[in-house]
Amino acid sequence: MREKVVMITGASSGIGWAAAQKMAEQGAQLILCGRREDRLKELQSQLDTPSHILVFDVGDKQAVFEKVNSLPDAFSSVDVLINNAGNAHGLSPVHEADIEDWDAMIDSNVKGLMYVTKAVLPPMVQKKQGHILNIGSIAAKEVYPNGSVYCSSKYAVDAFTKGLRIDLNPMGIKVSAIHPGMVNTEFSQVRFKGDKNRADGVYKGLQPLVAEDVAHVICYMIQAPLHVNLADVLLLPNAQASTYVAHRKPS
Ligand code: 8X3
């Protein structure tokens, strides 16, 4: 990991933040991307390795390419891209859902992930080396009630990951995805628009993953030998068997 340039989108909170901390411990040089500059600066101040901040919204195509193309020389050739930015907005049946929520999810989870990947790829293709690691979800594997568009966005991430792996196979560029189940981050609060009670209810009676658990596995995936690709990792809390089945202790 030492000397590697690792770019993380959505680094201003949750899994992205924890991944940045873990990579820094391993000596990686980091490009911290997000929309909240103050949060990225706070993260940067805690890190003990060289880092560079890029403030942009992954769904803003022009900004993605401008920012990636503006990277200083020391950071301009990304070795590992962690496509983490994305979120869920709302949990409603199709006929009741807010169409703005759909746009937000498709723009960041799908189009944003694709834009950032395309922007970062040229030096990887030239070097014939690199690693793209996408943060998917159990929602990329199973569709659940009221999650049609969020699940669609994550199924798209899964399909894009598989297609990218095929396209980049001749160049030896690694492409993988990690699909977490329940992780206690800001995720549910964003999904339920700040309704903390509803968000807390998601994890009631069980021990969910925390961001550091996911970051730990991401680090492991990145540090696998060059000839090894942990291509498709489903990461669940032990209490969760599927999107439908989770063992909760009565309160
Ligand atoms: C987050 C996991 O089950 O809420 O992607 O969709 S879930």
mmCIF file of C-alpha atoms and ligand atoms in Angstrom:
data_model
loop_
_atom_site.group_PDB
_atom_site.id
_atom_site.type_symbol
_atom_site.label_atom_id
_atom_site.label_comp_id
_atom_site.label_asym_id
_atom_site.label_seq_id
_atom_site.Cartn_x
_atom_site.Cartn_y
_atom_site.Cartn_z
ATOM 1 C CA MET A 1 0.000 0.000 0.000
ATOM 2 C CA ARG A 2 2.957 2.331 0.699
ATOM 3 C CA GLU A 3 3.438 4.813 -2.150
ATOM 4 C CA LYS A 4 0.118 3.838 -3.756
ATOM 5 C CA VAL A 5 -2.188 6.686 -4.759
ATOM 6 C CA VAL A 6 -5.701 5.782 -3.606
ATOM 7 C CA MET A 7 -8.681 7.928 -4.593
ATOM 8 C CA ILE A 8 -11.825 7.636 -2.472
ATOM 9 C CA THR A 9 -15.153 9.211 -3.410
ATOM 10 C CA GLY A 10 -17.594 10.015 -0.642
ATOM 11 C CA ALA A 11 -14.696 10.313 1.792
ATOM 12 C CA SER A 12 -16.471 12.888 3.944
ATOM 13 C CA SER A 13 -18.341 10.303 6.017
ATOM 14 C CA GLY A 14 -19.062 6.671 6.774
ATOM 15 C CA ILE A 15 -17.310 3.943 4.814
ATOM 16 C CA GLY A 16 -15.285 6.442 2.757
ATOM 17 C CA TRP A 17 -13.985 8.201 5.862
ATOM 18 C CA ALA A 18 -13.095 4.921 7.591
ATOM 19 C CA ALA A 19 -11.412 3.588 4.433
ATOM 20 C CA ALA A 20 -9.269 6.745 4.212
ATOM 21 C CA GLN A 21 -8.147 6.302 7.812
ATOM 22 C CA LYS A 22 -7.271 2.628 7.305
ATOM 23 C CA MET A 23 -5.383 3.300 4.036
ATOM 24 C CA ALA A 24 -3.456 6.134 5.662
ATOM 25 C CA GLU A 25 -2.378 3.742 8.426
ATOM 26 C CA GLN A 26 -0.962 1.545 5.670
ATOM 27 C CA GLY A 27 0.939 4.489 4.164
ATOM 28 C CA ALA A 28 -1.188 5.129 1.074
ATOM 29 C CA GLN A 29 -1.278 8.590 -0.484
ATOM 30 C CA LEU A 30 -4.868 9.676 -0.657
ATOM 31 C CA ILE A 31 -7.145 11.714 -2.873
ATOM 32 C CA LEU A 32 -10.117 12.565 -0.685
ATOM 33 C CA CYS A 33 -13.237 13.378 -2.708
ATOM 34 C CA GLY A 34 -16.600 14.635 -1.548
ATOM 35 C CA ARG A 35 -19.008 17.536 -1.571
ATOM 36 C CA ARG A 36 -18.336 18.777 1.971
ATOM 37 C CA GLU A 37 -14.963 20.514 1.965
ATOM 38 C CA ASP A 38 -15.003 21.204 5.717
ATOM 39 C CA ARG A 39 -15.421 17.494 6.464
ATOM 40 C CA LEU A 40 -12.663 16.541 4.024
ATOM 41 C CA LYS A 41 -10.333 19.082 5.634
ATOM 42 C CA GLU A 42 -11.133 17.664 9.062
ATOM 43 C CA LEU A 43 -10.332 14.165 7.785
ATOM 44 C CA GLN A 44 -7.135 15.374 6.131
ATOM 45 C CA SER A 45 -5.961 16.952 9.386
ATOM 46 C CA GLN A 46 -6.205 13.544 11.081
ATOM 47 C CA LEU A 47 -4.136 11.697 8.477
ATOM 48 C CA ASP A 48 -0.440 11.094 8.671
ATOM 49 C CA THR A 49 0.196 10.591 4.937
ATOM 50 C CA PRO A 50 0.221 12.956 1.935
ATOM 51 C CA SER A 51 -3.287 13.685 0.711
ATOM 52 C CA HIS A 52 -5.113 15.924 -1.725
ATOM 53 C CA ILE A 53 -8.699 17.129 -1.501
ATOM 54 C CA LEU A 54 -11.070 17.273 -4.470
ATOM 55 C CA VAL A 55 -14.462 18.869 -3.863
ATOM 56 C CA PHE A 56 -17.129 17.871 -6.358
ATOM 57 C CA ASP A 57 -20.444 16.100 -6.773
ATOM 58 C CA VAL A 58 -19.908 12.799 -8.623
ATOM 59 C CA GLY A 59 -23.162 13.382 -10.513
ATOM 60 C CA ASP A 60 -21.783 16.585 -12.065
ATOM 61 C CA LYS A 61 -20.134 15.214 -15.207
ATOM 62 C CA GLN A 62 -18.207 18.362 -16.070
ATOM 63 C CA ALA A 63 -16.913 18.831 -12.521
ATOM 64 C CA VAL A 64 -15.778 15.187 -12.331
ATOM 65 C CA PHE A 65 -13.558 15.470 -15.397
ATOM 66 C CA GLU A 66 -12.321 18.979 -14.539
ATOM 67 C CA LYS A 67 -11.337 18.006 -11.010
ATOM 68 C CA VAL A 68 -9.678 14.720 -11.940
ATOM 69 C CA ASN A 69 -7.759 16.460 -14.745
ATOM 70 C CA SER A 70 -6.634 19.153 -12.285
ATOM 71 C CA LEU A 71 -4.801 16.719 -9.995
ATOM 72 C CA PRO A 72 -1.209 17.759 -9.223
ATOM 73 C CA ASP A 73 1.502 15.524 -10.706
ATOM 74 C CA ALA A 74 2.124 13.615 -7.480
ATOM 75 C CA PHE A 75 -1.504 12.451 -7.435
ATOM 76 C CA SER A 76 -2.387 12.381 -11.121
ATOM 77 C CA SER A 77 -1.816 8.674 -11.678
ATOM 78 C CA VAL A 78 -4.329 6.883 -9.488
ATOM 79 C CA ASP A 79 -3.408 3.302 -8.517
ATOM 80 C CA VAL A 80 -6.642 2.436 -6.732
ATOM 81 C CA LEU A 81 -10.074 4.028 -7.138
ATOM 82 C CA ILE A 82 -12.640 3.323 -4.446
ATOM 83 C CA ASN A 83 -16.027 4.284 -5.842
ATOM 84 C CA ASN A 84 -17.850 4.805 -2.581
ATOM 85 C CA ALA A 85 -20.035 7.895 -3.141
ATOM 86 C CA GLY A 86 -23.724 7.135 -3.252
ATOM 87 C CA ASN A 87 -26.790 6.986 -1.101
ATOM 88 C CA ALA A 88 -30.378 5.918 -0.704
ATOM 89 C CA HIS A 89 -33.143 8.518 -0.786
ATOM 90 C CA GLY A 90 -36.554 7.408 0.401
ATOM 91 C CA LEU A 91 -38.086 3.966 0.788
ATOM 92 C CA SER A 92 -41.419 3.967 -1.017
ATOM 93 C CA PRO A 93 -43.384 2.023 -3.607
ATOM 94 C CA VAL A 94 -42.938 3.226 -7.176
ATOM 95 C CA HIS A 95 -46.398 4.839 -7.378
ATOM 96 C CA GLU A 96 -45.757 6.912 -4.248
ATOM 97 C CA ALA A 97 -42.047 7.670 -4.540
ATOM 98 C CA ASP A 98 -40.613 11.130 -5.058
ATOM 99 C CA ILE A 99 -39.078 11.285 -8.515
ATOM 100 C CA GLU A 100 -36.412 13.717 -7.237
ATOM 101 C CA ASP A 101 -35.190 10.902 -4.978
ATOM 102 C CA TRP A 102 -34.823 8.655 -8.030
ATOM 103 C CA ASP A 103 -32.761 11.268 -9.854
ATOM 104 C CA ALA A 104 -30.495 11.732 -6.838
ATOM 105 C CA MET A 105 -29.852 7.976 -6.561
ATOM 106 C CA ILE A 106 -29.302 7.355 -10.271
ATOM 107 C CA ASP A 107 -27.129 10.477 -10.619
ATOM 108 C CA SER A 108 -24.729 9.551 -7.832
ATOM 109 C CA ASN A 109 -24.901 5.765 -7.463
ATOM 110 C CA VAL A 110 -24.892 4.976 -11.184
ATOM 111 C CA LYS A 111 -23.890 7.879 -13.419
ATOM 112 C CA GLY A 112 -21.484 9.381 -10.888
ATOM 113 C CA LEU A 113 -19.682 6.084 -10.349
ATOM 114 C CA MET A 114 -19.357 5.658 -14.113
ATOM 115 C CA TYR A 115 -18.100 9.237 -14.683
ATOM 116 C CA VAL A 116 -15.413 8.983 -11.993
ATOM 117 C CA THR A 117 -14.282 5.607 -13.314
ATOM 118 C CA LYS A 118 -13.973 6.942 -16.865
ATOM 119 C CA ALA A 119 -12.123 10.054 -15.687
ATOM 120 C CA VAL A 120 -9.567 8.070 -13.689
ATOM 121 C CA LEU A 121 -8.945 5.252 -16.167
ATOM 122 C CA PRO A 122 -6.580 6.716 -18.824
ATOM 123 C CA PRO A 123 -3.308 6.482 -16.806
ATOM 124 C CA MET A 124 -4.316 2.996 -15.593
ATOM 125 C CA VAL A 125 -4.867 1.852 -19.172
ATOM 126 C CA GLN A 126 -1.555 3.379 -20.193
ATOM 127 C CA LYS A 127 0.338 1.707 -17.315
ATOM 128 C CA LYS A 128 -1.655 -1.520 -17.712
ATOM 129 C CA GLN A 129 -2.104 -1.577 -13.963
ATOM 130 C CA GLY A 130 -4.635 -0.409 -11.423
ATOM 131 C CA HIS A 131 -7.597 -1.388 -9.297
ATOM 132 C CA ILE A 132 -11.178 -0.146 -9.407
ATOM 133 C CA LEU A 133 -13.142 -1.148 -6.317
ATOM 134 C CA ASN A 134 -16.854 -0.378 -6.325
ATOM 135 C CA ILE A 135 -18.991 -0.195 -3.210
ATOM 136 C CA GLY A 136 -22.165 -2.026 -4.129
ATOM 137 C CA SER A 137 -24.715 -3.340 -1.653
ATOM 138 C CA ILE A 138 -26.715 -6.408 -0.750
ATOM 139 C CA ALA A 139 -29.309 -4.406 -2.716
ATOM 140 C CA ALA A 140 -27.274 -5.315 -5.829
ATOM 141 C CA LYS A 141 -28.111 -8.955 -5.195
ATOM 142 C CA GLU A 142 -31.678 -8.930 -3.843
ATOM 143 C CA VAL A 143 -34.591 -6.592 -4.514
ATOM 144 C CA TYR A 144 -36.681 -5.679 -1.482
ATOM 145 C CA PRO A 145 -40.044 -3.954 -1.042
ATOM 146 C CA ASN A 146 -40.032 -0.185 -1.624
ATOM 147 C CA GLY A 147 -36.423 -0.265 -2.749
ATOM 148 C CA SER A 148 -36.988 -0.616 -6.491
ATOM 149 C CA VAL A 149 -34.900 2.344 -7.618
ATOM 150 C CA TYR A 150 -32.168 2.045 -4.979
ATOM 151 C CA CYS A 151 -31.862 -1.663 -5.823
ATOM 152 C CA SER A 152 -31.876 -0.807 -9.552
ATOM 153 C CA SER A 153 -28.989 1.580 -8.970
ATOM 154 C CA LYS A 154 -26.991 -1.079 -7.142
ATOM 155 C CA TYR A 155 -27.831 -3.787 -9.703
ATOM 156 C CA ALA A 156 -26.412 -1.313 -12.240
ATOM 157 C CA VAL A 157 -23.227 -1.014 -10.165
ATOM 158 C CA ASP A 158 -22.954 -4.810 -10.151
ATOM 159 C CA ALA A 159 -23.452 -5.025 -13.932
ATOM 160 C CA PHE A 160 -21.034 -2.159 -14.593
ATOM 161 C CA THR A 161 -18.431 -3.829 -12.376
ATOM 162 C CA LYS A 162 -18.740 -7.084 -14.304
ATOM 163 C CA GLY A 163 -18.613 -5.330 -17.683
ATOM 164 C CA LEU A 164 -15.638 -3.221 -16.655
ATOM 165 C CA ARG A 165 -13.791 -6.329 -15.479
ATOM 166 C CA ILE A 166 -14.263 -7.849 -18.924
ATOM 167 C CA ASP A 167 -13.211 -4.675 -20.757
ATOM 168 C CA LEU A 168 -10.101 -4.140 -18.641
ATOM 169 C CA ASN A 169 -9.076 -7.792 -18.501
ATOM 170 C CA PRO A 170 -6.519 -7.460 -21.340
ATOM 171 C CA MET A 171 -4.838 -4.605 -19.446
ATOM 172 C CA GLY A 172 -4.522 -6.509 -16.182
ATOM 173 C CA ILE A 173 -6.525 -3.869 -14.321
ATOM 174 C CA LYS A 174 -8.308 -5.325 -11.314
ATOM 175 C CA VAL A 175 -12.023 -4.646 -10.949
ATOM 176 C CA SER A 176 -13.915 -5.717 -7.874
ATOM 177 C CA ALA A 177 -16.928 -4.928 -5.759
ATOM 178 C CA ILE A 178 -17.831 -5.236 -2.127
ATOM 179 C CA HIS A 179 -21.511 -5.521 -1.286
ATOM 180 C CA PRO A 180 -22.272 -4.644 2.339
ATOM 181 C CA GLY A 181 -25.487 -5.503 4.115
ATOM 182 C CA MET A 182 -26.529 -3.472 7.163
ATOM 183 C CA VAL A 183 -23.895 -0.892 8.077
ATOM 184 C CA ASN A 184 -24.651 1.672 10.745
ATOM 185 C CA THR A 185 -23.558 4.952 9.122
ATOM 186 C CA GLU A 186 -25.441 8.099 8.072
ATOM 187 C CA PHE A 187 -26.977 5.869 5.356
ATOM 188 C CA SER A 188 -30.358 5.257 7.004
ATOM 189 C CA GLN A 189 -30.632 8.839 8.265
ATOM 190 C CA VAL A 190 -30.158 10.087 4.698
ATOM 191 C CA ARG A 191 -32.615 7.498 3.371
ATOM 192 C CA PHE A 192 -35.236 8.590 5.914
ATOM 193 C CA LYS A 193 -34.415 12.290 5.517
ATOM 194 C CA GLY A 194 -33.103 12.828 9.026
ATOM 195 C CA ASP A 195 -35.747 10.745 10.840
ATOM 196 C CA LYS A 196 -33.401 9.318 13.472
ATOM 197 C CA ASN A 197 -35.993 7.059 15.104
ATOM 198 C CA ARG A 198 -36.803 5.393 11.812
ATOM 199 C CA ALA A 199 -33.101 5.111 11.008
ATOM 200 C CA ASP A 200 -32.294 3.558 14.388
ATOM 201 C CA GLY A 201 -35.160 1.073 13.898
ATOM 202 C CA VAL A 202 -33.315 -0.485 10.963
ATOM 203 C CA TYR A 203 -30.618 -1.796 13.307
ATOM 204 C CA LYS A 204 -32.819 -2.476 16.319
ATOM 205 C CA GLY A 205 -32.056 -5.668 18.232
ATOM 206 C CA LEU A 206 -29.023 -6.662 16.186
ATOM 207 C CA GLN A 207 -25.403 -5.724 15.813
ATOM 208 C CA PRO A 208 -24.911 -4.159 12.384
ATOM 209 C CA LEU A 209 -21.588 -3.668 10.664
ATOM 210 C CA VAL A 210 -19.812 -0.388 11.284
ATOM 211 C CA ALA A 211 -17.877 1.563 8.652
ATOM 212 C CA GLU A 212 -14.563 0.293 10.033
ATOM 213 C CA ASP A 213 -15.624 -3.328 9.351
ATOM 214 C CA VAL A 214 -16.148 -2.525 5.691
ATOM 215 C CA ALA A 215 -12.944 -0.467 5.528
ATOM 216 C CA HIS A 216 -11.014 -3.404 6.976
ATOM 217 C CA VAL A 217 -12.213 -5.719 4.198
ATOM 218 C CA ILE A 218 -11.598 -3.053 1.532
ATOM 219 C CA CYS A 219 -7.992 -2.834 2.762
ATOM 220 C CA TYR A 220 -7.685 -6.604 2.554
ATOM 221 C CA MET A 221 -9.053 -6.609 -1.016
ATOM 222 C CA ILE A 222 -6.626 -3.892 -2.085
ATOM 223 C CA GLN A 223 -3.648 -5.588 -0.505
ATOM 224 C CA ALA A 224 -4.228 -8.979 -2.124
ATOM 225 C CA PRO A 225 -1.326 -10.050 -4.338
ATOM 226 C CA LEU A 226 -1.374 -8.748 -7.912
ATOM 227 C CA HIS A 227 -2.581 -12.098 -9.300
ATOM 228 C CA VAL A 228 -5.483 -12.347 -6.805
ATOM 229 C CA ASN A 229 -8.801 -10.544 -7.253
ATOM 230 C CA LEU A 230 -11.488 -10.695 -4.577
ATOM 231 C CA ALA A 231 -13.924 -9.874 -7.327
ATOM 232 C CA ASP A 232 -17.315 -9.990 -5.631
ATOM 233 C CA VAL A 233 -17.537 -9.835 -1.852
ATOM 234 C CA LEU A 234 -20.852 -9.949 0.040
ATOM 235 C CA LEU A 235 -20.217 -8.604 3.544
ATOM 236 C CA LEU A 236 -22.976 -9.093 6.109
ATOM 237 C CA PRO A 237 -23.293 -8.651 9.839
ATOM 238 C CA ASN A 238 -23.579 -12.103 11.349
ATOM 239 C CA ALA A 239 -27.142 -11.331 12.419
ATOM 240 C CA GLN A 240 -28.247 -10.782 8.811
ATOM 241 C CA ALA A 241 -28.930 -13.675 6.444
ATOM 242 C CA SER A 242 -30.567 -11.736 3.597
ATOM 243 C CA THR A 243 -32.387 -8.463 3.044
ATOM 244 C CA TYR A 244 -35.465 -10.203 4.485
ATOM 245 C CA VAL A 245 -33.980 -12.287 7.260
ATOM 246 C CA ALA A 246 -32.191 -10.796 10.238
ATOM 247 C CA HIS A 247 -32.120 -12.207 13.738
ATOM 248 C CA ARG A 248 -33.181 -9.520 16.229
ATOM 249 C CA LYS A 249 -33.133 -9.879 19.958
ATOM 250 C CA PRO A 250 -36.363 -8.688 21.586
ATOM 251 C CA SER A 251 -35.850 -5.386 23.469
HETATM 252 C C1 8X3 B 1 -27.363 -0.708 2.084
HETATM 253 C C2 8X3 B 1 -27.961 -1.980 2.525
HETATM 254 O O1 8X3 B 1 -30.077 -3.377 2.847
HETATM 255 O O2 8X3 B 1 -30.265 -1.007 3.265
HETATM 256 O O3 8X3 B 1 -27.001 -0.675 0.761
HETATM 257 O O4 8X3 B 1 -30.075 -1.818 1.027
HETATM 258 S S1 8X3 B 1 -29.659 -2.036 2.393
#
